[in-house]
Amino acid sequence: MDIGMVGLGRMGGNMALRLARGGHRVVGYDPGATARGAAPELETVESLQALVEALPAPRAVWLMVPAGAPVDSTLDRLLPLLQPGDVVVDGGNSNYRDSERRAARCRDAGVHFLDCGTSGGVWGLQEGYSLMVGGEAEAVALLRPVLETLAPAPDRGWGHVGPSGAGHFTKMVHNGIEYGMMQAYAEGFAIMQRKESMALDLAQVARIWQHGSVVRSWLLDLATDALERNPTLEGIAPYVSDSGEGRWTVAEAIDLDVSAPVITLSLLERLRSRENDSYADKLLAALRQGFGGHGIRPG
Ligand SMILES: O=C(O)[C@H](O)[C@@H](O)[C@H](O)[C@H](O)COP(=O)(O)O
């Protein structure tokens, strides 16, 4: 089918390519002008207007722009160009409450809005993406050919999970789980690395666990590659960023009265990783000295 792809960065560019290679006609536009003009499979245009004009009705336009304000500003410019019956998909890591709001806004204009949680990262081009779609069934049916091509296989790795917001809600929880799993691997390997008397080959242990072990997973495969390439993790600062999904998961857990200690602590560990001159730790040391006369390490 014909589809417009807005945003041709790491995710959008690869998704556009996977679709083009899967036999779809993809018209790409990148607001940041990082268009992959070099990829011969992609037809790129210079404006949203040109993108809309290049598509037959009902139009399908997939947004892969950074979450937050860029999605709203793209919608501001895109909606007046669309017609009732057209479909907009937000495939980025948007907050699900924003997606509920955007769906209502599109509905007022007669345009369908689908929120699609997209997992797979840079590997999605070859492996396919895991896609969680929220919105109206009618719009999902229109997008089915595209979803079947983006997914690892037409009949699996994607699904209509619920009403507007449900796609990004499930992706948010997916990422919360991702935080917890990553943290558990990181801690386990740190314990083994500290056991200097055994001089364990951590890449070897990871390789063993990849086969038959209860904790085998794609994240473990990535850990194995990382440890094989760089066993001491030299050149990597112990600083872990986040893009918001873990925070939203923790906030949602609290709102719903769900105890989610592992996800919460893995988020806090990321925050902790960014403190290399902790005021809180200095105060702790000062208090301990205050009440117990314990020594402090001069800094
Ligand atoms: O499933 C995925 O493909 C990932 O979860 C991806 O969507 C993720 O958002 C970023 O790679 C990093 O997220 P953080 O910056 O929050 O770690």
mmCIF file of C-alpha atoms and ligand atoms in Angstrom:
data_model
loop_
_atom_site.group_PDB
_atom_site.id
_atom_site.type_symbol
_atom_site.label_atom_id
_atom_site.label_comp_id
_atom_site.label_asym_id
_atom_site.label_seq_id
_atom_site.Cartn_x
_atom_site.Cartn_y
_atom_site.Cartn_z
ATOM 1 C CA MET A 1 0.000 0.000 0.000
ATOM 2 C CA ASP A 2 1.012 3.673 -0.103
ATOM 3 C CA ILE A 3 2.224 5.249 3.120
ATOM 4 C CA GLY A 4 3.851 8.493 4.174
ATOM 5 C CA MET A 5 6.666 8.365 6.723
ATOM 6 C CA VAL A 6 7.393 11.572 8.627
ATOM 7 C CA GLY A 7 10.757 11.393 10.382
ATOM 8 C CA LEU A 8 13.552 9.456 8.702
ATOM 9 C CA GLY A 9 15.994 9.151 11.586
ATOM 10 C CA ARG A 10 17.337 5.899 13.088
ATOM 11 C CA MET A 11 13.869 4.438 13.621
ATOM 12 C CA GLY A 12 11.744 6.070 10.919
ATOM 13 C CA GLY A 13 14.398 5.687 8.224
ATOM 14 C CA ASN A 14 14.794 1.980 8.900
ATOM 15 C CA MET A 15 11.050 1.420 9.101
ATOM 16 C CA ALA A 16 10.576 3.210 5.796
ATOM 17 C CA LEU A 17 13.232 0.987 4.258
ATOM 18 C CA ARG A 18 11.683 -2.203 5.636
ATOM 19 C CA LEU A 19 8.329 -1.152 4.185
ATOM 20 C CA ALA A 20 9.805 -0.256 0.800
ATOM 21 C CA ARG A 21 11.675 -3.556 0.670
ATOM 22 C CA GLY A 22 8.413 -5.274 1.572
ATOM 23 C CA GLY A 23 6.775 -3.905 -1.573
ATOM 24 C CA HIS A 24 5.029 -0.772 -0.243
ATOM 25 C CA ARG A 25 5.320 2.639 -1.795
ATOM 26 C CA VAL A 26 6.823 4.857 0.886
ATOM 27 C CA VAL A 27 6.874 8.622 0.595
ATOM 28 C CA GLY A 28 9.284 9.992 3.176
ATOM 29 C CA TYR A 29 9.667 13.437 4.682
ATOM 30 C CA ASP A 30 12.073 14.440 7.388
ATOM 31 C CA PRO A 31 11.358 17.693 9.259
ATOM 32 C CA GLY A 32 14.993 17.737 10.440
ATOM 33 C CA ALA A 33 16.239 17.343 6.866
ATOM 34 C CA THR A 34 18.205 14.208 7.719
ATOM 35 C CA ALA A 35 16.415 12.382 4.908
ATOM 36 C CA ARG A 36 18.119 9.268 3.650
ATOM 37 C CA GLY A 37 18.139 10.469 0.086
ATOM 38 C CA ALA A 38 20.767 7.822 -0.545
ATOM 39 C CA ALA A 39 18.380 4.886 -0.068
ATOM 40 C CA PRO A 40 17.098 4.302 -3.591
ATOM 41 C CA GLU A 41 13.978 2.492 -2.355
ATOM 42 C CA LEU A 42 12.682 5.701 -0.743
ATOM 43 C CA GLU A 43 10.820 8.462 -2.461
ATOM 44 C CA THR A 44 11.434 11.624 -0.397
ATOM 45 C CA VAL A 45 9.683 14.977 -0.527
ATOM 46 C CA GLU A 46 10.522 18.383 0.889
ATOM 47 C CA SER A 47 7.319 19.252 2.766
ATOM 48 C CA LEU A 48 4.347 17.763 4.567
ATOM 49 C CA GLN A 49 2.115 19.215 1.893
ATOM 50 C CA ALA A 50 4.046 17.399 -0.843
ATOM 51 C CA LEU A 51 3.838 14.192 1.198
ATOM 52 C CA VAL A 52 0.065 14.466 1.568
ATOM 53 C CA GLU A 53 -0.358 15.310 -2.129
ATOM 54 C CA ALA A 54 1.697 12.271 -3.121
ATOM 55 C CA LEU A 55 -0.630 9.847 -1.299
ATOM 56 C CA PRO A 56 -3.971 8.446 -2.492
ATOM 57 C CA ALA A 57 -7.018 8.729 -0.183
ATOM 58 C CA PRO A 58 -7.596 7.440 2.369
ATOM 59 C CA ARG A 59 -4.084 8.516 3.272
ATOM 60 C CA ALA A 60 -1.921 6.761 5.831
ATOM 61 C CA VAL A 61 0.771 8.879 7.462
ATOM 62 C CA TRP A 62 3.154 7.345 9.985
ATOM 63 C CA LEU A 63 4.958 9.702 12.379
ATOM 64 C CA MET A 64 8.379 8.730 13.718
ATOM 65 C CA VAL A 65 9.351 12.060 15.280
ATOM 66 C CA PRO A 66 10.687 12.535 18.835
ATOM 67 C CA ALA A 67 8.026 12.172 21.544
ATOM 68 C CA GLY A 68 6.535 15.308 23.085
ATOM 69 C CA ALA A 69 6.225 18.715 21.408
ATOM 70 C CA PRO A 70 7.434 17.535 17.959
ATOM 71 C CA VAL A 71 4.404 15.212 17.673
ATOM 72 C CA ASP A 72 1.993 18.069 18.478
ATOM 73 C CA SER A 73 3.697 20.509 16.145
ATOM 74 C CA THR A 74 3.673 17.921 13.339
ATOM 75 C CA LEU A 75 -0.036 17.326 13.941
ATOM 76 C CA ASP A 76 -0.627 21.114 13.916
ATOM 77 C CA ARG A 77 0.772 21.246 10.411
ATOM 78 C CA LEU A 78 -0.505 17.914 9.164
ATOM 79 C CA LEU A 79 -4.146 17.888 10.246
ATOM 80 C CA PRO A 80 -5.261 20.842 8.087
ATOM 81 C CA LEU A 81 -3.836 18.995 5.055
ATOM 82 C CA LEU A 82 -5.717 15.744 5.691
ATOM 83 C CA GLN A 83 -9.274 14.691 4.910
ATOM 84 C CA PRO A 84 -11.861 12.708 6.876
ATOM 85 C CA GLY A 85 -11.060 9.008 6.706
ATOM 86 C CA ASP A 86 -7.264 9.496 6.602
ATOM 87 C CA VAL A 87 -5.158 7.779 9.260
ATOM 88 C CA VAL A 88 -2.272 9.155 11.312
ATOM 89 C CA VAL A 89 -0.096 6.714 13.245
ATOM 90 C CA ASP A 90 2.258 7.843 16.003
ATOM 91 C CA GLY A 91 4.902 5.130 16.201
ATOM 92 C CA GLY A 92 7.196 6.952 18.632
ATOM 93 C CA ASN A 93 7.584 6.610 22.384
ATOM 94 C CA SER A 94 4.793 9.048 23.261
ATOM 95 C CA ASN A 95 3.156 9.265 26.641
ATOM 96 C CA TYR A 96 -0.139 7.387 26.414
ATOM 97 C CA ARG A 97 -2.117 10.271 27.919
ATOM 98 C CA ASP A 98 -0.844 12.524 25.117
ATOM 99 C CA SER A 99 -1.994 9.857 22.657
ATOM 100 C CA GLU A 100 -5.485 9.794 24.179
ATOM 101 C CA ARG A 101 -5.622 13.574 23.806
ATOM 102 C CA ARG A 102 -4.286 13.510 20.235
ATOM 103 C CA ALA A 103 -6.754 10.798 19.236
ATOM 104 C CA ALA A 104 -9.635 12.997 20.431
ATOM 105 C CA ARG A 105 -8.209 15.946 18.525
ATOM 106 C CA CYS A 106 -7.927 13.907 15.311
ATOM 107 C CA ARG A 107 -11.408 12.443 15.815
ATOM 108 C CA ASP A 108 -12.817 15.996 15.837
ATOM 109 C CA ALA A 109 -11.297 16.442 12.374
ATOM 110 C CA GLY A 110 -12.678 13.085 11.168
ATOM 111 C CA VAL A 111 -9.143 11.681 11.011
ATOM 112 C CA HIS A 112 -8.244 8.346 12.625
ATOM 113 C CA PHE A 113 -5.332 8.306 15.056
ATOM 114 C CA LEU A 114 -3.474 5.143 15.998
ATOM 115 C CA ASP A 115 -0.884 5.036 18.767
ATOM 116 C CA CYS A 116 1.653 2.348 18.030
ATOM 117 C CA GLY A 117 4.231 1.271 20.588
ATOM 118 C CA THR A 118 7.244 0.218 18.524
ATOM 119 C CA SER A 119 10.026 -1.963 19.881
ATOM 120 C CA GLY A 120 13.051 -3.332 18.123
ATOM 121 C CA GLY A 121 15.536 -0.483 17.902
ATOM 122 C CA VAL A 122 18.128 -0.482 15.162
ATOM 123 C CA TRP A 123 17.727 -4.249 14.686
ATOM 124 C CA GLY A 124 14.145 -3.847 13.507
ATOM 125 C CA LEU A 125 15.180 -3.327 9.904
ATOM 126 C CA GLN A 126 16.314 -6.955 9.599
ATOM 127 C CA GLU A 127 14.412 -8.616 12.448
ATOM 128 C CA GLY A 128 11.105 -6.744 12.256
ATOM 129 C CA TYR A 129 9.468 -4.610 14.925
ATOM 130 C CA SER A 130 7.179 -5.549 17.786
ATOM 131 C CA LEU A 131 4.105 -3.342 17.401
ATOM 132 C CA MET A 132 1.372 -2.614 19.960
ATOM 133 C CA VAL A 133 -1.481 -0.679 18.363
ATOM 134 C CA GLY A 134 -4.172 1.374 20.110
ATOM 135 C CA GLY A 135 -7.175 2.971 18.408
ATOM 136 C CA GLU A 136 -10.206 2.143 16.306
ATOM 137 C CA ALA A 137 -10.432 -1.286 14.646
ATOM 138 C CA GLU A 138 -11.414 0.306 11.338
ATOM 139 C CA ALA A 139 -8.145 2.245 11.167
ATOM 140 C CA VAL A 140 -6.111 -0.770 12.259
ATOM 141 C CA ALA A 141 -7.680 -2.733 9.397
ATOM 142 C CA LEU A 142 -6.586 -0.025 6.936
ATOM 143 C CA LEU A 143 -3.022 -0.207 8.213
ATOM 144 C CA ARG A 144 -2.885 -4.009 8.383
ATOM 145 C CA PRO A 145 -0.652 -4.497 5.288
ATOM 146 C CA VAL A 146 1.932 -2.103 6.718
ATOM 147 C CA LEU A 147 1.799 -3.612 10.205
ATOM 148 C CA GLU A 148 2.256 -7.105 8.743
ATOM 149 C CA THR A 149 5.400 -5.977 6.900
ATOM 150 C CA LEU A 150 6.916 -4.070 9.819
ATOM 151 C CA ALA A 151 6.397 -6.987 12.220
ATOM 152 C CA PRO A 152 8.812 -9.933 12.303
ATOM 153 C CA ALA A 153 6.121 -12.031 10.550
ATOM 154 C CA PRO A 154 2.660 -11.104 9.198
ATOM 155 C CA ASP A 155 0.845 -13.146 11.838
ATOM 156 C CA ARG A 156 2.945 -12.345 14.894
ATOM 157 C CA GLY A 157 4.786 -9.559 16.678
ATOM 158 C CA TRP A 158 1.960 -7.065 16.240
ATOM 159 C CA GLY A 159 -1.588 -6.626 17.443
ATOM 160 C CA HIS A 160 -4.473 -4.290 18.127
ATOM 161 C CA VAL A 161 -4.242 -4.124 21.916
ATOM 162 C CA GLY A 162 -7.078 -1.746 22.808
ATOM 163 C CA PRO A 163 -8.553 1.756 22.491
ATOM 164 C CA SER A 164 -6.604 4.964 21.894
ATOM 165 C CA GLY A 165 -3.685 5.168 24.302
ATOM 166 C CA ALA A 166 -3.430 1.383 24.790
ATOM 167 C CA GLY A 167 -0.572 1.022 22.302
ATOM 168 C CA HIS A 168 1.626 3.549 24.056
ATOM 169 C CA PHE A 169 0.483 2.374 27.482
ATOM 170 C CA THR A 170 1.660 -1.181 26.774
ATOM 171 C CA LYS A 171 4.903 0.120 25.263
ATOM 172 C CA MET A 172 5.476 2.173 28.422
ATOM 173 C CA VAL A 173 5.111 -0.941 30.580
ATOM 174 C CA HIS A 174 7.314 -2.880 28.132
ATOM 175 C CA ASN A 175 10.047 -0.329 28.704
ATOM 176 C CA GLY A 176 9.604 -0.462 32.465
ATOM 177 C CA ILE A 177 10.212 -4.216 32.236
ATOM 178 C CA GLU A 178 13.202 -3.517 29.984
ATOM 179 C CA TYR A 179 14.698 -1.306 32.729
ATOM 180 C CA GLY A 180 14.291 -4.059 35.328
ATOM 181 C CA MET A 181 15.737 -6.799 33.140
ATOM 182 C CA MET A 182 18.717 -4.685 32.135
ATOM 183 C CA GLN A 183 19.363 -3.769 35.752
ATOM 184 C CA ALA A 184 19.291 -7.417 36.867
ATOM 185 C CA TYR A 185 21.812 -8.455 34.206
ATOM 186 C CA ALA A 186 24.014 -5.458 35.049
ATOM 187 C CA GLU A 187 24.028 -6.291 38.762
ATOM 188 C CA GLY A 188 24.664 -9.999 38.212
ATOM 189 C CA PHE A 189 27.646 -9.366 35.958
ATOM 190 C CA ALA A 190 28.970 -6.733 38.390
ATOM 191 C CA ILE A 191 28.950 -9.322 41.204
ATOM 192 C CA MET A 192 30.848 -11.816 39.053
ATOM 193 C CA GLN A 193 33.309 -9.153 37.927
ATOM 194 C CA ARG A 194 34.035 -8.221 41.571
ATOM 195 C CA LYS A 195 34.910 -11.855 42.453
ATOM 196 C CA GLU A 196 38.494 -11.278 41.411
ATOM 197 C CA SER A 197 39.791 -14.477 43.041
ATOM 198 C CA MET A 198 37.914 -16.518 40.407
ATOM 199 C CA ALA A 199 38.970 -14.425 37.388
ATOM 200 C CA LEU A 200 35.749 -15.339 35.612
ATOM 201 C CA ASP A 201 35.487 -14.866 31.869
ATOM 202 C CA LEU A 202 32.183 -12.996 31.822
ATOM 203 C CA ALA A 203 31.710 -13.298 28.068
ATOM 204 C CA GLN A 204 32.064 -17.065 28.452
ATOM 205 C CA VAL A 205 29.457 -17.162 31.231
ATOM 206 C CA ALA A 206 27.097 -15.031 29.117
ATOM 207 C CA ARG A 207 27.632 -17.358 26.135
ATOM 208 C CA ILE A 208 26.828 -20.388 28.275
ATOM 209 C CA TRP A 209 23.645 -18.758 29.555
ATOM 210 C CA GLN A 210 22.530 -17.985 26.008
ATOM 211 C CA HIS A 211 21.782 -21.661 25.474
ATOM 212 C CA GLY A 212 19.242 -23.493 27.561
ATOM 213 C CA SER A 213 19.471 -21.182 30.571
ATOM 214 C CA VAL A 214 16.395 -19.796 32.311
ATOM 215 C CA VAL A 215 17.756 -16.250 31.883
ATOM 216 C CA ARG A 216 18.512 -16.404 28.148
ATOM 217 C CA SER A 217 17.093 -13.450 26.236
ATOM 218 C CA TRP A 218 17.851 -10.950 23.507
ATOM 219 C CA LEU A 219 19.193 -8.545 26.128
ATOM 220 C CA LEU A 220 21.581 -11.287 27.244
ATOM 221 C CA ASP A 221 22.636 -11.745 23.601
ATOM 222 C CA LEU A 222 23.447 -8.029 23.489
ATOM 223 C CA ALA A 223 25.343 -8.327 26.802
ATOM 224 C CA THR A 224 27.343 -11.235 25.367
ATOM 225 C CA ASP A 225 28.311 -9.189 22.296
ATOM 226 C CA ALA A 226 29.277 -6.214 24.457
ATOM 227 C CA LEU A 227 31.411 -8.350 26.804
ATOM 228 C CA GLU A 228 33.108 -10.148 23.923
ATOM 229 C CA ARG A 229 33.997 -6.887 22.220
ATOM 230 C CA ASN A 230 35.056 -5.023 25.347
ATOM 231 C CA PRO A 231 35.380 -7.225 28.482
ATOM 232 C CA THR A 232 36.472 -4.357 30.744
ATOM 233 C CA LEU A 233 33.869 -1.968 29.255
ATOM 234 C CA GLU A 234 36.711 0.461 28.737
ATOM 235 C CA GLY A 235 35.781 3.858 27.348
ATOM 236 C CA ILE A 236 32.175 3.664 28.572
ATOM 237 C CA ALA A 237 31.234 6.189 31.258
ATOM 238 C CA PRO A 238 29.062 4.758 34.079
ATOM 239 C CA TYR A 239 26.238 7.130 33.189
ATOM 240 C CA VAL A 240 22.833 5.808 32.113
ATOM 241 C CA SER A 241 20.307 8.091 30.447
ATOM 242 C CA ASP A 242 16.558 7.610 30.150
ATOM 243 C CA SER A 243 13.933 8.961 27.827
ATOM 244 C CA GLY A 244 10.946 8.976 30.171
ATOM 245 C CA GLU A 245 9.163 5.674 29.753
ATOM 246 C CA GLY A 246 10.532 4.252 33.008
ATOM 247 C CA ARG A 247 9.427 7.352 34.915
ATOM 248 C CA TRP A 248 5.941 7.093 33.439
ATOM 249 C CA THR A 249 5.731 3.410 34.342
ATOM 250 C CA VAL A 250 6.676 4.108 37.958
ATOM 251 C CA ALA A 251 4.208 7.024 38.197
ATOM 252 C CA GLU A 252 1.476 4.829 36.732
ATOM 253 C CA ALA A 253 2.246 1.998 39.159
ATOM 254 C CA ILE A 254 1.868 4.442 42.056
ATOM 255 C CA ASP A 255 -1.403 5.825 40.623
ATOM 256 C CA LEU A 256 -2.751 2.294 40.305
ATOM 257 C CA ASP A 257 -1.517 1.210 43.761
ATOM 258 C CA VAL A 258 0.676 -1.444 42.212
ATOM 259 C CA SER A 259 3.911 -2.216 44.004
ATOM 260 C CA ALA A 260 6.641 -2.259 41.339
ATOM 261 C CA PRO A 261 9.895 -2.194 43.312
ATOM 262 C CA VAL A 262 12.192 -3.660 40.673
ATOM 263 C CA ILE A 263 11.177 -1.213 37.950
ATOM 264 C CA THR A 264 11.231 1.674 40.425
ATOM 265 C CA LEU A 265 14.688 0.851 41.735
ATOM 266 C CA SER A 266 16.080 0.342 38.257
ATOM 267 C CA LEU A 267 14.913 3.839 37.363
ATOM 268 C CA LEU A 268 16.473 5.219 40.564
ATOM 269 C CA GLU A 269 19.710 3.407 39.761
ATOM 270 C CA ARG A 270 19.839 5.272 36.459
ATOM 271 C CA LEU A 271 19.443 8.569 38.293
ATOM 272 C CA ARG A 272 22.122 7.461 40.721
ATOM 273 C CA SER A 273 24.504 6.681 37.880
ATOM 274 C CA ARG A 274 24.530 10.387 36.997
ATOM 275 C CA GLU A 275 25.664 11.580 40.432
ATOM 276 C CA ASN A 276 29.418 11.654 40.634
ATOM 277 C CA ASP A 277 29.557 14.227 43.421
ATOM 278 C CA SER A 278 26.579 13.290 45.557
ATOM 279 C CA TYR A 279 25.480 15.957 48.021
ATOM 280 C CA ALA A 280 23.251 13.387 49.720
ATOM 281 C CA ASP A 281 26.200 11.024 50.304
ATOM 282 C CA LYS A 282 28.298 13.838 51.760
ATOM 283 C CA LEU A 283 25.492 14.687 54.170
ATOM 284 C CA LEU A 284 25.137 11.011 55.122
ATOM 285 C CA ALA A 285 28.845 10.837 55.932
ATOM 286 C CA ALA A 286 28.585 14.092 57.943
ATOM 287 C CA LEU A 287 25.599 12.812 59.946
ATOM 288 C CA ARG A 288 27.300 9.519 60.667
ATOM 289 C CA GLN A 289 30.306 11.427 61.949
ATOM 290 C CA GLY A 290 28.004 13.709 63.939
ATOM 291 C CA PHE A 291 26.196 11.046 65.935
ATOM 292 C CA GLY A 292 28.851 8.346 66.108
ATOM 293 C CA GLY A 293 32.138 10.142 65.723
ATOM 294 C CA HIS A 294 32.855 7.930 62.701
ATOM 295 C CA GLY A 295 35.571 9.002 60.308
ATOM 296 C CA ILE A 296 34.893 10.720 57.033
ATOM 297 C CA ARG A 297 36.938 10.286 53.911
ATOM 298 C CA PRO A 298 38.188 13.772 52.911
ATOM 299 C CA GLY A 299 37.040 14.788 49.421
HETATM 300 O O1 LIG B 1 11.802 -1.374 22.767
HETATM 301 C C1 LIG B 1 12.653 -0.641 22.315
HETATM 302 O O2 LIG B 1 13.027 -0.649 21.146
HETATM 303 C C2 LIG B 1 13.292 0.320 23.279
HETATM 304 O O3 LIG B 1 12.593 0.239 24.482
HETATM 305 C C3 LIG B 1 13.280 1.754 22.823
HETATM 306 O O4 LIG B 1 12.007 2.111 22.429
HETATM 307 C C4 LIG B 1 13.737 2.667 23.953
HETATM 308 O O5 LIG B 1 12.864 3.703 24.131
HETATM 309 C C5 LIG B 1 15.007 3.383 23.813
HETATM 310 O O6 LIG B 1 15.892 2.616 23.092
HETATM 311 C C6 LIG B 1 15.657 3.755 25.143
HETATM 312 O O7 LIG B 1 14.783 4.045 26.151
HETATM 313 P P1 LIG B 1 15.356 4.687 27.510
HETATM 314 O O8 LIG B 1 16.120 5.906 27.081
HETATM 315 O O9 LIG B 1 14.198 5.063 28.340
HETATM 316 O O10 LIG B 1 16.245 3.676 28.122
#
